[in-house]
Coordinates of C-alpha atoms and ligand atoms in Angstrom, one line a residue:
M1149 CA 49.8 -36.7 -12.7
T1150 CA 46.1 -36.5 -12.1
T1151 CA 44.3 -33.2 -11.5
K1152 CA 41.8 -33.1 -8.6
R1153 CA 38.5 -32.0 -10.1
P1154 CA 36.5 -29.8 -7.7
A1155 CA 32.9 -30.8 -7.6
D1156 CA 31.8 -27.3 -8.4
P1157 CA 33.9 -25.3 -10.7
Y1158 CA 31.4 -22.4 -10.4
H1159 CA 28.6 -21.5 -8.0
Y1160 CA 25.5 -19.4 -8.4
G1161 CA 22.1 -18.8 -6.7
S1162 CA 23.3 -18.3 -3.1
P1163 CA 26.1 -16.4 -1.4
V1164 CA 29.6 -17.6 -2.3
G1165 CA 32.7 -17.9 -0.1
G1166 CA 36.0 -19.6 -0.2
D1167 CA 37.4 -20.4 -3.7
H1168 CA 34.2 -19.1 -5.3
F1169 CA 34.7 -15.6 -4.1
C1170 CA 36.8 -13.2 -6.2
D1171 CA 37.9 -9.6 -5.9
R1172 CA 35.8 -7.1 -3.9
E1173 CA 38.9 -6.2 -1.8
E1174 CA 38.2 -2.5 -1.7
A1175 CA 34.5 -2.8 -0.7
L1176 CA 35.4 -5.5 1.8
A1177 CA 38.1 -3.4 3.4
G1178 CA 35.6 -0.5 3.6
V1179 CA 32.9 -2.5 5.2
E1180 CA 35.3 -4.3 7.6
A1181 CA 36.9 -1.1 8.8
R1182 CA 33.5 0.4 9.6
M1183 CA 32.2 -2.7 11.4
L1184 CA 35.2 -2.5 13.6
S1185 CA 34.9 1.2 14.3
G1186 CA 31.2 1.4 15.0
A1187 CA 30.3 3.3 11.8
N1188 CA 27.2 2.5 9.8
V1189 CA 27.1 1.5 6.2
V1190 CA 24.3 1.5 3.5
L1191 CA 25.2 -1.1 0.9
L1192 CA 23.3 -1.0 -2.3
S1193 CA 23.2 -3.0 -5.5
P1194 CA 20.7 -4.8 -7.6
R1195 CA 20.0 -8.4 -6.7
R1196 CA 22.6 -11.0 -7.8
Y1197 CA 25.6 -8.6 -7.6
G1198 CA 27.1 -10.1 -4.5
K1199 CA 26.0 -8.1 -1.4
S1200 CA 25.3 -11.1 0.8
S1201 CA 28.5 -12.8 -0.2
L1202 CA 30.5 -9.7 0.6
L1203 CA 28.8 -9.2 3.9
L1204 CA 29.2 -12.7 5.1
R1205 CA 32.9 -12.5 4.3
A1206 CA 33.2 -9.2 6.1
I1207 CA 31.6 -10.7 9.2
D1208 CA 34.1 -13.6 9.1
R1209 CA 37.0 -11.3 8.9
V1210 CA 35.7 -9.0 11.7
R1211 CA 35.2 -12.0 14.0
R1212 CA 38.7 -13.1 13.3
R1213 CA 39.9 -9.7 14.5
G1214 CA 38.0 -9.9 17.7
G1215 CA 34.8 -8.1 16.7
S1216 CA 31.3 -9.4 17.5
S1217 CA 29.0 -9.5 14.5
G1218 CA 26.0 -11.1 13.1
Y1219 CA 23.7 -11.3 10.1
V1220 CA 20.0 -10.9 9.7
S1221 CA 18.1 -11.3 6.5
L1222 CA 14.7 -9.6 6.4
I1223 CA 13.7 -11.4 3.2
R1224 CA 10.9 -13.5 4.7
C1225 CA 9.5 -10.8 7.0
S1226 CA 6.1 -9.6 6.1
S1227 CA 5.1 -7.7 9.2
R1228 CA 6.6 -5.4 11.8
R1229 CA 6.4 -8.3 14.3
E1230 CA 8.4 -10.5 12.1
V1231 CA 11.1 -7.8 11.6
A1232 CA 11.4 -7.5 15.4
E1233 CA 11.7 -11.3 15.7
A1234 CA 14.3 -11.6 13.0
V1235 CA 16.4 -8.8 14.5
A1236 CA 16.2 -10.1 18.0
S1237 CA 17.1 -13.7 16.8
G1238 CA 19.9 -12.4 14.7
I1239 CA 21.4 -10.4 17.6
L1240 CA 21.2 -13.4 20.0
N1241 CA 22.8 -15.7 17.5
G1242 CA 25.4 -13.2 16.3
P1243 CA 26.9 -10.4 18.3
L1244 CA 25.5 -11.8 21.6
S1245 CA 26.2 -15.5 21.0
S1246 CA 29.0 -15.7 23.6
M1247 CA 26.7 -14.1 26.2
T1248 CA 23.8 -16.4 25.6
R1249 CA 25.5 -19.8 26.4
R1250 CA 24.5 -19.7 30.0
R1251 CA 20.8 -19.8 30.7
E1252 CA 20.9 -17.2 33.5
N1253 CA 22.6 -14.7 31.1
L1254 CA 20.1 -15.3 28.4
K1255 CA 17.2 -14.8 30.8
E1256 CA 18.7 -11.7 32.1
L1257 CA 19.2 -10.3 28.6
L1258 CA 15.7 -11.0 27.5
R1259 CA 14.3 -9.1 30.5
D1260 CA 15.2 -5.9 28.6
L1261 CA 12.4 -6.7 26.0
R1262 CA 9.0 -5.4 26.8
I1263 CA 7.4 -8.6 25.5
A1264 CA 8.7 -11.9 26.8
P1265 CA 9.7 -13.9 23.8
V1266 CA 9.2 -17.6 23.2
L1267 CA 12.6 -19.1 22.5
G1268 CA 13.0 -22.1 20.2
V1269 CA 16.0 -23.7 18.6
D1270 CA 16.1 -24.4 14.9
A1271 CA 17.6 -27.3 12.9
T1272 CA 21.0 -25.7 12.9
G1273 CA 21.0 -25.2 16.7
A1274 CA 20.4 -21.5 16.4
F1275 CA 17.9 -19.6 18.5
S1276 CA 14.7 -18.7 16.8
L1277 CA 12.7 -16.2 18.9
S1278 CA 9.1 -15.3 18.6
F1279 CA 6.9 -12.8 20.2
A1280 CA 3.5 -14.2 20.9
A1281 CA 1.0 -11.4 20.2
G1282 CA -1.4 -10.9 23.1
G1283 CA -5.0 -9.7 22.7
A1284 CA -4.2 -6.0 22.8
P1285 CA -2.6 -4.2 19.9
T1286 CA 1.1 -4.3 20.3
D1287 CA 3.6 -1.5 19.8
W1288 CA 5.9 -3.5 17.5
E1289 CA 8.1 -0.5 16.8
S1290 CA 9.0 -0.3 20.5
V1291 CA 9.6 -4.1 20.6
L1292 CA 11.9 -3.7 17.6
A1293 CA 13.7 -0.8 19.3
D1294 CA 14.2 -2.9 22.5
S1295 CA 15.6 -5.7 20.4
L1296 CA 18.1 -3.4 18.6
R1297 CA 19.2 -2.0 22.0
L1298 CA 20.4 -5.4 23.1
L1299 CA 23.4 -4.6 20.9
A1300 CA 24.5 -2.0 23.5
R1301 CA 25.2 -4.9 25.9
R1302 CA 28.0 -6.0 23.7
S1303 CA 29.4 -2.8 22.3
R1304 CA 30.6 -1.7 25.7
Q1305 CA 33.1 -4.6 25.6
R1306 CA 34.0 -5.2 21.9
P1307 CA 33.6 -3.7 18.4
T1308 CA 30.0 -4.8 17.6
S1309 CA 28.2 -4.9 14.3
L1310 CA 25.0 -6.2 12.8
V1311 CA 24.2 -6.7 9.1
L1312 CA 20.6 -6.1 8.1
D1313 CA 20.3 -7.7 4.7
E1314 CA 17.3 -7.3 2.3
F1315 CA 16.6 -4.1 4.1
Q1316 CA 14.3 -2.9 1.3
R1317 CA 11.6 -5.2 2.9
V1318 CA 11.3 -2.6 5.6
V1319 CA 9.8 0.0 3.2
E1320 CA 7.6 -2.7 1.6
I1321 CA 6.2 -3.6 5.0
D1322 CA 5.9 -0.1 6.5
E1323 CA 7.4 3.2 5.4
G1324 CA 7.6 4.3 9.0
L1325 CA 9.7 1.4 10.2
G1326 CA 12.9 2.8 8.8
G1327 CA 12.6 5.6 11.4
V1328 CA 12.9 3.1 14.2
F1329 CA 16.3 1.9 12.9
K1330 CA 17.4 5.5 12.5
A1331 CA 16.4 6.5 16.1
V1332 CA 18.1 3.5 17.7
A1333 CA 21.2 3.8 15.5
D1334 CA 21.7 7.3 16.7
E1335 CA 21.5 6.0 20.3
L1336 CA 23.9 3.1 19.6
S1337 CA 26.7 5.4 18.6
T1338 CA 29.5 2.8 19.0
T1339 CA 27.7 0.0 17.2
S1340 CA 27.9 -0.5 13.5
L1341 CA 24.7 -1.2 11.6
I1342 CA 25.0 -2.4 8.0
F1343 CA 21.9 -1.8 5.9
A1344 CA 22.0 -3.7 2.7
G1345 CA 19.4 -4.0 0.0
S1346 CA 18.4 -4.3 -3.6
K1347 CA 15.3 -2.7 -5.3
L1348 CA 17.3 0.5 -5.7
H1349 CA 14.2 2.7 -6.1
L1350 CA 13.1 1.6 -2.6
M1351 CA 16.6 1.8 -1.0
H1352 CA 17.1 5.3 -2.5
R1353 CA 13.8 6.3 -1.0
L1354 CA 15.2 5.2 2.4
A1355 CA 18.6 6.6 1.9
S1356 CA 18.2 10.0 0.2
G1357 CA 15.7 12.8 -0.1
P1358 CA 14.0 14.9 2.5
G1359 CA 12.8 12.9 5.5
A1360 CA 14.5 9.7 4.3
P1361 CA 15.2 7.6 7.4
L1362 CA 18.7 6.4 6.4
L1363 CA 19.8 9.9 5.2
G1364 CA 23.2 10.7 6.5
M1365 CA 23.3 7.4 8.5
G1366 CA 26.6 6.3 7.3
E1367 CA 28.9 5.6 4.3
R1368 CA 26.9 4.7 1.3
I1369 CA 28.6 2.0 -0.8
V1370 CA 27.1 1.1 -4.2
L1371 CA 28.3 -2.3 -5.4
D1372 CA 28.8 -2.5 -9.1
V1373 CA 29.6 -5.7 -11.1
I1374 CA 33.0 -7.3 -10.5
P1375 CA 35.5 -5.8 -13.0
E1376 CA 36.0 -7.9 -16.2
H1377 CA 39.7 -8.6 -15.7
S1378 CA 39.2 -10.2 -12.3
M1379 CA 36.0 -12.1 -13.1
T1380 CA 37.5 -13.5 -16.3
R1381 CA 40.7 -14.5 -14.6
Y1382 CA 38.6 -16.3 -12.0
L1383 CA 36.6 -18.1 -14.7
S1384 CA 39.7 -19.4 -16.4
N1385 CA 41.5 -20.4 -13.2
R1386 CA 38.4 -22.3 -12.0
A1387 CA 38.1 -24.1 -15.3
T1388 CA 41.7 -25.1 -15.2
A1389 CA 41.4 -26.4 -11.7
A1390 CA 38.5 -28.5 -12.8
G1391 CA 40.4 -30.0 -15.7
K1392 CA 39.1 -28.0 -18.7
H1393 CA 40.6 -25.1 -20.6
M1394 CA 38.8 -21.7 -21.0
D1395 CA 40.6 -19.1 -23.1
A1396 CA 40.4 -15.4 -22.4
H1397 CA 38.1 -14.9 -25.4
A1398 CA 35.5 -17.3 -24.2
A1399 CA 35.7 -15.8 -20.7
G1400 CA 35.2 -12.4 -22.1
L1401 CA 32.2 -13.6 -24.1
I1402 CA 30.6 -15.1 -21.0
Y1403 CA 31.1 -11.9 -19.0
A1404 CA 29.7 -9.7 -21.8
A1405 CA 26.7 -11.9 -22.6
V1406 CA 25.2 -11.4 -19.1
D1407 CA 26.4 -7.8 -18.5
G1408 CA 29.0 -8.9 -16.0
I1409 CA 26.4 -9.7 -13.3
P1410 CA 28.3 -12.0 -11.0
N1411 CA 25.6 -14.6 -10.5
D1412 CA 24.8 -14.8 -14.2
V1413 CA 28.5 -15.0 -15.1
Q1414 CA 28.9 -18.0 -12.8
R1415 CA 25.8 -19.6 -14.1
L1416 CA 26.7 -19.3 -17.7
A1417 CA 30.2 -20.4 -17.1
F1418 CA 28.9 -23.5 -15.2
E1419 CA 26.6 -24.4 -18.1
A1420 CA 29.4 -23.9 -20.6
F1421 CA 31.7 -26.0 -18.5
L1422 CA 29.2 -28.9 -18.6
V1423 CA 28.6 -28.5 -22.4
A1424 CA 32.3 -28.4 -23.3
G1425 CA 34.6 -31.2 -24.1
D1426 CA 38.2 -30.2 -23.1
T1427 CA 37.8 -26.6 -24.1
I1428 CA 35.3 -23.9 -23.4
D1429 CA 35.1 -21.8 -26.5
E1430 CA 32.8 -19.4 -28.4
E1431 CA 30.6 -22.2 -29.6
T1432 CA 30.1 -23.9 -26.2
V1433 CA 29.3 -20.5 -24.7
A1434 CA 26.5 -20.0 -27.3
I1435 CA 25.1 -23.4 -26.7
A1436 CA 25.2 -22.9 -22.9
M1437 CA 23.3 -19.6 -23.3
Q1438 CA 20.6 -21.4 -25.3
R1439 CA 20.4 -24.2 -22.8
I1440 CA 19.8 -21.9 -19.9
V1441 CA 17.2 -19.9 -21.7
S1442 CA 15.4 -23.1 -22.7
H1443 CA 15.6 -24.5 -19.1
Q1444 CA 14.0 -21.3 -17.9
S1445 CA 11.3 -21.0 -20.6
T1446 CA 8.5 -22.4 -18.4
D1447 CA 9.3 -20.0 -15.6
Y1448 CA 9.7 -17.1 -18.0
G1449 CA 6.4 -18.0 -19.7
E1450 CA 4.6 -17.9 -16.3
L1451 CA 6.2 -14.7 -15.3
Y1452 CA 5.3 -13.1 -18.6
E1453 CA 1.7 -14.3 -18.4
R1454 CA 1.2 -12.6 -15.1
L1455 CA 2.0 -9.2 -16.6
A1456 CA -0.6 -6.9 -18.0
P1457 CA -0.5 -6.6 -21.8
T1458 CA 1.0 -3.1 -21.8
Q1459 CA 3.7 -4.3 -19.4
Q1460 CA 4.4 -7.2 -21.7
R1461 CA 4.9 -5.0 -24.7
V1462 CA 7.1 -2.5 -22.9
L1463 CA 9.2 -5.3 -21.5
R1464 CA 9.6 -7.0 -24.9
A1465 CA 10.4 -3.7 -26.7
L1466 CA 13.1 -2.9 -24.1
A1467 CA 14.5 -6.5 -24.3
C1468 CA 15.1 -6.2 -28.0
E1469 CA 16.2 -2.6 -27.9
P1470 CA 17.1 -0.9 -24.7
T1471 CA 16.6 2.8 -24.7
G1472 CA 16.5 5.9 -22.5
A1473 CA 13.9 7.6 -24.8
V1474 CA 10.9 5.7 -23.5
Y1475 CA 8.5 8.6 -24.0
A1476 CA 9.5 9.3 -27.6
A1477 CA 6.9 8.7 -30.3
S1478 CA 9.1 6.0 -31.8
F1479 CA 9.1 4.0 -28.6
L1480 CA 5.3 4.4 -28.1
H1481 CA 4.9 3.1 -31.6
E1482 CA 7.4 0.2 -31.1
A1483 CA 5.6 -0.9 -27.9
D1484 CA 2.2 -0.1 -29.3
V1485 CA 1.3 2.0 -26.3
S1486 CA -1.1 5.0 -26.7
N1487 CA 0.5 7.5 -24.3
P1488 CA 3.6 8.3 -22.2
N1489 CA 1.6 7.8 -18.9
S1490 CA 0.9 4.2 -19.8
V1491 CA 4.6 3.7 -20.4
R1492 CA 5.5 5.3 -17.1
A1493 CA 3.0 3.1 -15.2
A1494 CA 4.3 -0.1 -16.9
I1495 CA 7.9 0.8 -16.2
D1496 CA 7.1 1.5 -12.5
V1497 CA 5.7 -2.0 -12.1
L1498 CA 8.5 -3.6 -14.1
E1499 CA 11.1 -1.8 -12.1
G1500 CA 9.4 -2.6 -8.8
R1501 CA 9.6 -6.3 -9.8
E1502 CA 13.3 -5.8 -10.7
L1503 CA 12.6 -6.9 -14.3
L1504 CA 13.8 -3.6 -15.7
R1505 CA 16.6 -1.4 -14.6
R1506 CA 18.1 1.8 -15.7
R1507 CA 21.8 1.8 -16.4
D1508 CA 23.5 5.0 -17.6
G1509 CA 20.1 6.5 -18.4
V1510 CA 19.1 3.5 -20.5
W1511 CA 16.2 1.2 -19.6
M1512 CA 17.0 -2.5 -20.0
V1513 CA 15.7 -5.9 -19.0
S1514 CA 17.9 -6.7 -16.0
N1515 CA 18.3 -10.4 -16.6
A1516 CA 20.2 -11.4 -19.8
F1517 CA 18.6 -14.8 -20.0
L1518 CA 15.1 -13.4 -19.8
R1519 CA 16.1 -10.8 -22.3
A1520 CA 17.2 -13.5 -24.7
W1521 CA 14.0 -15.4 -24.2
L1522 CA 11.9 -12.3 -24.9
C1523 CA 13.7 -11.6 -28.1
Q1524 CA 13.6 -15.1 -29.6
Ligands
ADP2141 N1 32.8 -11.9 -5.0 C1 32.2 -12.8 -5.8 N2 33.0 -13.5 -6.6 C2 32.4 -14.4 -7.5 N3 31.1 -14.5 -7.7 C3 30.3 -13.8 -6.9 C4 30.8 -12.9 -5.9 N4 29.8 -12.3 -5.3 C5 28.6 -12.8 -5.8 N5 28.9 -13.7 -6.8 C6 28.0 -14.5 -7.6 O1 26.7 -13.9 -7.5 C7 25.8 -14.8 -6.8 C8 24.8 -14.1 -5.9 O2 25.6 -13.5 -4.8 P1 24.8 -12.9 -3.6 O3 25.9 -12.5 -2.6 O4 23.8 -13.8 -3.1 O5 24.2 -11.6 -4.3 P2 23.1 -10.5 -3.7 O6 23.1 -10.7 -2.2 O7 23.6 -9.2 -4.2 O8 21.8 -10.9 -4.3 C9 26.6 -15.9 -6.2 O9 26.0 -17.1 -6.1 C10 27.8 -15.9 -7.1 O10 27.5 -16.7 -8.3
MG2142 MG1 21.6 -11.1 -1.0

């Protein structure tokens, strides 16, 4: 008997679905139920934990149950105009897609926007909409609000939801923009908006504290890593399906080496799969780790060079020894920094770039491969 070898035993670097998706049942059910009932959700996690994968799967499930839904990523937006364009395009392609097939309907819908958009079609056949800026300054916040209000057209007929992924971009572009979403979300009481983002310090600024625009906007779901037992079972099963053996010990080592971060678990497992003969074991995992760090070394070198010297030393000190006591004399000495304020400033920058993160009170380098490179 021959075993069919899947081309990809593991997948990393972009959202996963199908056989590459494991666990997350509870979070998925929570998001799905809210999408169908018109409740909002704020979904938070560091990058690479699986937010987008989870949301795309939730949209699929909701559609199968008769809901209208769609997905917008704000990752490439750098101005308020681009946010309005991304949101309007996402709504036309997602929740309103069945209403936009006829040209008259589409024209009629777009009449609700205060600026007439230019409609294009991208390579995938999806609408891409742009608002040509006139000479006069434009009230982009109102254009964004008009765009969001298009959702009301659908929610009268069906459960309607819209995912706004990479929502931290909103704060990076303009602190006040979050308020527009809040105001319109309050109006659209039967529509479900899902705000998802990384850069937890920014997302927390949006979601908690006095005057925070997303405060009390809906259920807050914080996505942690996938539990070890499901992730390691997934790793072993996928290895078997692709014709190699991975024992529980090796799977556990892979998980632990990268702090259980789903993207990095899949990446290390993939490399170990390539390195191994018939069996993925402790030795192949160690070689795989080395290979990834070495493949990345040019990128890491460039990243490191772009940091200021104090940031470099703080990063390196925390790579080799994570600690919560970053203002203690011993850490200042270790990182060769003259005072706590300089440490604070360096950590702010490093956290803002998602190079450092605090887990259970301890500051650590968030990427295990970078951490290994720094400590070599
Ligand atoms: N449910 C999951 N099961 C297995 N691997 C996952 C899962 N979710 C995410 N991953 C891994 O993490 C990677 C990044 O997922 P993604 O959804 O893009 O994360 P995020 O949106 O939080 O940055 C995927 O390519 C995959 O390797
Ligand atoms: Mg994502």
